[in-house]
Amino acid sequence: MSAATTGTVSAMRVAPTPNHHPDANHPYEHFRADLATVMLRPVAQLAPASSARAIPLPRNCAYRQLPILSVTGLLSRGLPSPATDFLFFREPLQRSQALIGQWGAAAKAGSQSEAWSQFVGEIGERFFPGSRRQRIMDALVLSLDILPPHDRADALACLLGDGIEGQAALEEFWKYVGMHRIPEPDRPRVAQLIRQYGIGQ
């Protein structure tokens, strides 16, 4: 780019929505910005050649607000908000039936089994190198929804039986998981576990 380059920025109208009008009590709240010619200079300096003008829309001019989306679009997926911190684990997990199957088998074997110890160790090395065990337990609790429904009660029991890290993870994040993710036949068992370990009390 040369030392000084001139360009023009123009505004683009948004297609109106029928029968949608600005609030008559705030007639100048909605306006169209008419940006004048600007001069681009080095070192990211921006000097306007003339002032920008704000042109109020007529009262009878329909308008439509642009949709405001989150940067990542994660909330639209229905994820509990803390789960978005573990997408680096959740997304590969969702794509790997082998890993999901390994988790389900380890959960059925129980928290004191070799299968559970191996599963936690492998995902720790692969996804959480250098992290505390607590972070692994947090990720598993917030990924229970990825497991097939019939494996979730076993996985929850395994997390609680794993030790203080699993219990702390359930204490903090159970409200985001919730009983609605547990199949109805397993809910009495899960409710008993929640009471036994004092989760949410």
PDB file of C-alpha atoms in Angstrom:
ATOM      1  CA  MET A   1       0.000   0.000   0.000  1.00  0.00           C
ATOM      2  CA  SER A   2       1.263   3.487  -0.792  1.00  0.00           C
ATOM      3  CA  ALA A   3       1.979   6.057   1.886  1.00  0.00           C
ATOM      4  CA  ALA A   4      -1.514   7.472   1.513  1.00  0.00           C
ATOM      5  CA  THR A   5      -4.407   5.657  -0.124  1.00  0.00           C
ATOM      6  CA  THR A   6      -7.902   7.016  -0.487  1.00  0.00           C
ATOM      7  CA  GLY A   7     -10.972   4.782  -0.310  1.00  0.00           C
ATOM      8  CA  THR A   8     -14.711   5.164   0.086  1.00  0.00           C
ATOM      9  CA  VAL A   9     -16.835   3.289   2.611  1.00  0.00           C
ATOM     10  CA  SER A  10     -20.556   3.207   1.917  1.00  0.00           C
ATOM     11  CA  ALA A  11     -23.475   1.996   4.006  1.00  0.00           C
ATOM     12  CA  MET A  12     -25.769  -0.872   2.960  1.00  0.00           C
ATOM     13  CA  ARG A  13     -29.466  -0.877   3.811  1.00  0.00           C
ATOM     14  CA  VAL A  14     -30.936  -3.860   5.650  1.00  0.00           C
ATOM     15  CA  ALA A  15     -34.047  -5.441   4.177  1.00  0.00           C
ATOM     16  CA  PRO A  16     -37.065  -4.282   6.199  1.00  0.00           C
ATOM     17  CA  THR A  17     -39.365  -6.560   8.114  1.00  0.00           C
ATOM     18  CA  PRO A  18     -43.076  -5.920   7.448  1.00  0.00           C
ATOM     19  CA  ASN A  19     -45.056  -4.266  10.234  1.00  0.00           C
ATOM     20  CA  HIS A  20     -41.940  -3.696  12.341  1.00  0.00           C
ATOM     21  CA  HIS A  21     -41.326  -0.041  13.193  1.00  0.00           C
ATOM     22  CA  PRO A  22     -39.055   1.856  15.558  1.00  0.00           C
ATOM     23  CA  ASP A  23     -40.397   2.940  18.900  1.00  0.00           C
ATOM     24  CA  ALA A  24     -42.262   6.208  18.364  1.00  0.00           C
ATOM     25  CA  ASN A  25     -41.029   7.434  21.741  1.00  0.00           C
ATOM     26  CA  HIS A  26     -37.411   7.201  20.561  1.00  0.00           C
ATOM     27  CA  PRO A  27     -37.545   8.366  16.935  1.00  0.00           C
ATOM     28  CA  TYR A  28     -33.799   8.963  16.671  1.00  0.00           C
ATOM     29  CA  GLU A  29     -32.643   5.784  18.335  1.00  0.00           C
ATOM     30  CA  HIS A  30     -32.308   3.939  15.015  1.00  0.00           C
ATOM     31  CA  PHE A  31     -30.287   5.625  12.312  1.00  0.00           C
ATOM     32  CA  ARG A  32     -28.255   4.914   9.212  1.00  0.00           C
ATOM     33  CA  ALA A  33     -24.565   5.843   9.298  1.00  0.00           C
ATOM     34  CA  ASP A  34     -23.363   7.600   6.150  1.00  0.00           C
ATOM     35  CA  LEU A  35     -19.569   7.243   6.205  1.00  0.00           C
ATOM     36  CA  ALA A  36     -17.688   9.767   4.129  1.00  0.00           C
ATOM     37  CA  THR A  37     -14.443   9.244   2.253  1.00  0.00           C
ATOM     38  CA  VAL A  38     -11.500   8.430   4.503  1.00  0.00           C
ATOM     39  CA  MET A  39      -7.769   8.465   3.955  1.00  0.00           C
ATOM     40  CA  LEU A  40      -5.728   5.438   5.025  1.00  0.00           C
ATOM     41  CA  ARG A  41      -2.289   6.213   6.374  1.00  0.00           C
ATOM     42  CA  PRO A  42       0.644   4.035   7.527  1.00  0.00           C
ATOM     43  CA  VAL A  43       0.973   2.834  11.130  1.00  0.00           C
ATOM     44  CA  ALA A  44      -2.760   2.078  11.280  1.00  0.00           C
ATOM     45  CA  GLN A  45      -3.710   5.762  11.493  1.00  0.00           C
ATOM     46  CA  LEU A  46      -7.141   6.628  10.167  1.00  0.00           C
ATOM     47  CA  ALA A  47      -7.908  10.258   9.502  1.00  0.00           C
ATOM     48  CA  PRO A  48     -11.360  11.188   8.163  1.00  0.00           C
ATOM     49  CA  ALA A  49     -11.411  13.614   5.262  1.00  0.00           C
ATOM     50  CA  SER A  50     -14.765  14.824   6.535  1.00  0.00           C
ATOM     51  CA  SER A  51     -17.030  14.045   9.450  1.00  0.00           C
ATOM     52  CA  ALA A  52     -19.335  11.049   9.417  1.00  0.00           C
ATOM     53  CA  ARG A  53     -23.003  11.907   9.536  1.00  0.00           C
ATOM     54  CA  ALA A  54     -25.786  10.067  11.378  1.00  0.00           C
ATOM     55  CA  ILE A  55     -28.995  10.299   9.350  1.00  0.00           C
ATOM     56  CA  PRO A  56     -32.180   9.529  11.350  1.00  0.00           C
ATOM     57  CA  LEU A  57     -34.625   7.220   9.602  1.00  0.00           C
ATOM     58  CA  PRO A  58     -38.162   8.499   9.042  1.00  0.00           C
ATOM     59  CA  ARG A  59     -40.644   7.409  11.679  1.00  0.00           C
ATOM     60  CA  ASN A  60     -42.571   5.304   9.206  1.00  0.00           C
ATOM     61  CA  CYS A  61     -39.477   3.522   7.884  1.00  0.00           C
ATOM     62  CA  ALA A  62     -39.448  -0.164   8.770  1.00  0.00           C
ATOM     63  CA  TYR A  63     -36.220  -1.705   9.949  1.00  0.00           C
ATOM     64  CA  ARG A  64     -34.914  -5.086  11.001  1.00  0.00           C
ATOM     65  CA  GLN A  65     -32.278  -5.635  13.660  1.00  0.00           C
ATOM     66  CA  LEU A  66     -29.369  -7.799  12.633  1.00  0.00           C
ATOM     67  CA  PRO A  67     -29.163 -11.103  14.548  1.00  0.00           C
ATOM     68  CA  ILE A  68     -26.555 -11.087  17.295  1.00  0.00           C
ATOM     69  CA  LEU A  69     -24.733 -14.413  17.369  1.00  0.00           C
ATOM     70  CA  SER A  70     -22.101 -15.603  19.779  1.00  0.00           C
ATOM     71  CA  VAL A  71     -18.620 -15.703  18.338  1.00  0.00           C
ATOM     72  CA  THR A  72     -18.424 -19.459  18.566  1.00  0.00           C
ATOM     73  CA  GLY A  73     -22.104 -20.291  18.205  1.00  0.00           C
ATOM     74  CA  LEU A  74     -21.713 -22.730  21.069  1.00  0.00           C
ATOM     75  CA  LEU A  75     -24.760 -21.757  23.062  1.00  0.00           C
ATOM     76  CA  SER A  76     -26.964 -22.645  20.103  1.00  0.00           C
ATOM     77  CA  ARG A  77     -25.813 -26.249  20.489  1.00  0.00           C
ATOM     78  CA  GLY A  78     -27.520 -26.528  23.850  1.00  0.00           C
ATOM     79  CA  LEU A  79     -24.283 -27.156  25.715  1.00  0.00           C
ATOM     80  CA  PRO A  80     -24.002 -26.232  29.373  1.00  0.00           C
ATOM     81  CA  SER A  81     -21.737 -23.198  29.380  1.00  0.00           C
ATOM     82  CA  PRO A  82     -18.837 -24.802  31.350  1.00  0.00           C
ATOM     83  CA  ALA A  83     -18.716 -27.618  28.783  1.00  0.00           C
ATOM     84  CA  THR A  84     -17.498 -25.185  26.144  1.00  0.00           C
ATOM     85  CA  ASP A  85     -14.157 -25.083  27.979  1.00  0.00           C
ATOM     86  CA  PHE A  86     -13.662 -28.757  27.118  1.00  0.00           C
ATOM     87  CA  LEU A  87     -14.474 -28.816  23.410  1.00  0.00           C
ATOM     88  CA  PHE A  88     -10.914 -29.980  22.732  1.00  0.00           C
ATOM     89  CA  PHE A  89     -11.959 -33.193  24.507  1.00  0.00           C
ATOM     90  CA  ARG A  90     -15.678 -33.388  23.709  1.00  0.00           C
ATOM     91  CA  GLU A  91     -15.410 -33.077  19.940  1.00  0.00           C
ATOM     92  CA  PRO A  92     -12.829 -35.866  19.399  1.00  0.00           C
ATOM     93  CA  LEU A  93     -14.789 -37.984  21.886  1.00  0.00           C
ATOM     94  CA  GLN A  94     -18.002 -37.537  19.913  1.00  0.00           C
ATOM     95  CA  ARG A  95     -16.249 -38.684  16.745  1.00  0.00           C
ATOM     96  CA  SER A  96     -14.665 -41.775  18.313  1.00  0.00           C
ATOM     97  CA  GLN A  97     -16.975 -44.713  18.900  1.00  0.00           C
ATOM     98  CA  ALA A  98     -13.961 -46.661  20.157  1.00  0.00           C
ATOM     99  CA  LEU A  99     -13.275 -44.092  22.886  1.00  0.00           C
ATOM    100  CA  ILE A 100     -16.943 -43.899  23.842  1.00  0.00           C
ATOM    101  CA  GLY A 101     -17.063 -47.690  24.019  1.00  0.00           C
ATOM    102  CA  GLN A 102     -13.926 -47.770  26.164  1.00  0.00           C
ATOM    103  CA  TRP A 103     -15.466 -45.266  28.579  1.00  0.00           C
ATOM    104  CA  GLY A 104     -18.696 -47.254  28.808  1.00  0.00           C
ATOM    105  CA  ALA A 105     -16.844 -50.521  29.432  1.00  0.00           C
ATOM    106  CA  ALA A 106     -14.614 -48.900  32.055  1.00  0.00           C
ATOM    107  CA  ALA A 107     -17.642 -47.420  33.821  1.00  0.00           C
ATOM    108  CA  LYS A 108     -19.338 -50.821  33.963  1.00  0.00           C
ATOM    109  CA  ALA A 109     -16.158 -52.344  35.392  1.00  0.00           C
ATOM    110  CA  GLY A 110     -16.183 -49.843  38.263  1.00  0.00           C
ATOM    111  CA  SER A 111     -13.967 -47.142  39.685  1.00  0.00           C
ATOM    112  CA  GLN A 112     -11.552 -49.615  41.283  1.00  0.00           C
ATOM    113  CA  SER A 113     -11.040 -51.629  38.090  1.00  0.00           C
ATOM    114  CA  GLU A 114      -7.991 -51.764  35.857  1.00  0.00           C
ATOM    115  CA  ALA A 115     -10.192 -50.768  32.909  1.00  0.00           C
ATOM    116  CA  TRP A 116     -11.188 -47.504  34.620  1.00  0.00           C
ATOM    117  CA  SER A 117      -7.628 -46.703  35.666  1.00  0.00           C
ATOM    118  CA  GLN A 118      -6.399 -47.352  32.132  1.00  0.00           C
ATOM    119  CA  PHE A 119      -9.143 -45.231  30.549  1.00  0.00           C
ATOM    120  CA  VAL A 120      -8.481 -42.236  32.811  1.00  0.00           C
ATOM    121  CA  GLY A 121      -4.732 -42.587  32.308  1.00  0.00           C
ATOM    122  CA  GLU A 122      -5.012 -42.736  28.522  1.00  0.00           C
ATOM    123  CA  ILE A 123      -7.278 -39.712  28.135  1.00  0.00           C
ATOM    124  CA  GLY A 124      -5.079 -37.843  30.605  1.00  0.00           C
ATOM    125  CA  GLU A 125      -1.995 -38.424  28.473  1.00  0.00           C
ATOM    126  CA  ARG A 126      -3.799 -37.708  25.211  1.00  0.00           C
ATOM    127  CA  PHE A 127      -5.967 -34.703  26.076  1.00  0.00           C
ATOM    128  CA  PHE A 128      -4.742 -33.353  29.430  1.00  0.00           C
ATOM    129  CA  PRO A 129      -0.942 -33.632  29.518  1.00  0.00           C
ATOM    130  CA  GLY A 130       0.391 -31.933  32.619  1.00  0.00           C
ATOM    131  CA  SER A 131      -3.095 -31.238  34.005  1.00  0.00           C
ATOM    132  CA  ARG A 132      -4.345 -32.117  37.461  1.00  0.00           C
ATOM    133  CA  ARG A 133      -6.642 -35.125  37.812  1.00  0.00           C
ATOM    134  CA  GLN A 134      -9.406 -32.725  38.840  1.00  0.00           C
ATOM    135  CA  ARG A 135      -9.526 -31.279  35.331  1.00  0.00           C
ATOM    136  CA  ILE A 136      -9.980 -34.743  33.840  1.00  0.00           C
ATOM    137  CA  MET A 137     -12.869 -35.456  36.209  1.00  0.00           C
ATOM    138  CA  ASP A 138     -14.457 -32.091  35.362  1.00  0.00           C
ATOM    139  CA  ALA A 139     -14.281 -32.910  31.655  1.00  0.00           C
ATOM    140  CA  LEU A 140     -15.834 -36.343  32.139  1.00  0.00           C
ATOM    141  CA  VAL A 141     -18.731 -34.986  34.191  1.00  0.00           C
ATOM    142  CA  LEU A 142     -19.417 -32.320  31.566  1.00  0.00           C
ATOM    143  CA  SER A 143     -19.264 -34.936  28.802  1.00  0.00           C
ATOM    144  CA  LEU A 144     -21.697 -37.456  30.299  1.00  0.00           C
ATOM    145  CA  ASP A 145     -24.255 -36.447  27.661  1.00  0.00           C
ATOM    146  CA  ILE A 146     -22.005 -37.920  24.946  1.00  0.00           C
ATOM    147  CA  LEU A 147     -22.225 -41.410  26.421  1.00  0.00           C
ATOM    148  CA  PRO A 148     -25.132 -43.636  25.347  1.00  0.00           C
ATOM    149  CA  PRO A 149     -27.932 -43.087  27.872  1.00  0.00           C
ATOM    150  CA  HIS A 150     -27.709 -46.638  29.247  1.00  0.00           C
ATOM    151  CA  ASP A 151     -24.061 -46.043  30.282  1.00  0.00           C
ATOM    152  CA  ARG A 152     -24.537 -42.728  32.079  1.00  0.00           C
ATOM    153  CA  ALA A 153     -25.579 -44.033  35.494  1.00  0.00           C
ATOM    154  CA  ASP A 154     -22.568 -46.376  35.592  1.00  0.00           C
ATOM    155  CA  ALA A 155     -20.277 -43.529  34.541  1.00  0.00           C
ATOM    156  CA  LEU A 156     -21.679 -41.243  37.222  1.00  0.00           C
ATOM    157  CA  ALA A 157     -21.260 -43.949  39.877  1.00  0.00           C
ATOM    158  CA  CYS A 158     -17.697 -44.471  38.694  1.00  0.00           C
ATOM    159  CA  LEU A 159     -16.890 -40.770  38.928  1.00  0.00           C
ATOM    160  CA  LEU A 160     -18.252 -40.586  42.468  1.00  0.00           C
ATOM    161  CA  GLY A 161     -16.382 -43.720  43.490  1.00  0.00           C
ATOM    162  CA  ASP A 162     -13.125 -42.504  41.960  1.00  0.00           C
ATOM    163  CA  GLY A 163     -12.348 -40.205  44.872  1.00  0.00           C
ATOM    164  CA  ILE A 164     -12.517 -36.609  45.966  1.00  0.00           C
ATOM    165  CA  GLU A 165     -11.819 -35.238  42.471  1.00  0.00           C
ATOM    166  CA  GLY A 166     -14.798 -36.992  40.926  1.00  0.00           C
ATOM    167  CA  GLN A 167     -17.011 -35.994  43.829  1.00  0.00           C
ATOM    168  CA  ALA A 168     -15.874 -32.367  43.581  1.00  0.00           C
ATOM    169  CA  ALA A 169     -16.618 -32.369  39.845  1.00  0.00           C
ATOM    170  CA  LEU A 170     -20.152 -33.678  40.427  1.00  0.00           C
ATOM    171  CA  GLU A 171     -20.690 -31.191  43.242  1.00  0.00           C
ATOM    172  CA  GLU A 172     -19.771 -28.290  40.977  1.00  0.00           C
ATOM    173  CA  PHE A 173     -21.325 -29.382  37.694  1.00  0.00           C
ATOM    174  CA  TRP A 174     -24.277 -31.641  38.513  1.00  0.00           C
ATOM    175  CA  LYS A 175     -26.643 -28.702  38.041  1.00  0.00           C
ATOM    176  CA  TYR A 176     -25.469 -28.497  34.421  1.00  0.00           C
ATOM    177  CA  VAL A 177     -25.848 -32.237  33.841  1.00  0.00           C
ATOM    178  CA  GLY A 178     -29.095 -32.851  35.669  1.00  0.00           C
ATOM    179  CA  MET A 179     -31.322 -35.853  36.196  1.00  0.00           C
ATOM    180  CA  HIS A 180     -33.019 -35.260  32.835  1.00  0.00           C
ATOM    181  CA  ARG A 181     -29.965 -36.750  31.098  1.00  0.00           C
ATOM    182  CA  ILE A 182     -30.347 -40.010  33.017  1.00  0.00           C
ATOM    183  CA  PRO A 183     -32.739 -42.658  31.620  1.00  0.00           C
ATOM    184  CA  GLU A 184     -35.840 -42.991  33.762  1.00  0.00           C
ATOM    185  CA  PRO A 185     -35.149 -46.590  34.894  1.00  0.00           C
ATOM    186  CA  ASP A 186     -31.751 -45.474  36.294  1.00  0.00           C
ATOM    187  CA  ARG A 187     -32.965 -42.356  38.092  1.00  0.00           C
ATOM    188  CA  PRO A 188     -33.702 -43.984  41.473  1.00  0.00           C
ATOM    189  CA  ARG A 189     -30.161 -45.386  41.562  1.00  0.00           C
ATOM    190  CA  VAL A 190     -28.643 -42.024  40.610  1.00  0.00           C
ATOM    191  CA  ALA A 191     -30.817 -40.178  43.140  1.00  0.00           C
ATOM    192  CA  GLN A 192     -29.585 -42.547  45.846  1.00  0.00           C
ATOM    193  CA  LEU A 193     -25.956 -41.904  44.828  1.00  0.00           C
ATOM    194  CA  ILE A 194     -26.503 -38.148  44.870  1.00  0.00           C
ATOM    195  CA  ARG A 195     -27.892 -38.404  48.411  1.00  0.00           C
ATOM    196  CA  GLN A 196     -25.169 -40.809  49.525  1.00  0.00           C
ATOM    197  CA  TYR A 197     -22.370 -38.460  48.481  1.00  0.00           C
ATOM    198  CA  GLY A 198     -24.191 -35.309  49.554  1.00  0.00           C
ATOM    199  CA  ILE A 199     -24.122 -33.704  46.123  1.00  0.00           C
ATOM    200  CA  GLY A 200     -25.886 -30.351  46.116  1.00  0.00           C
ATOM    201  CA  GLN A 201     -26.428 -30.296  49.872  1.00  0.00           C
TER     202      GLN A 201
END
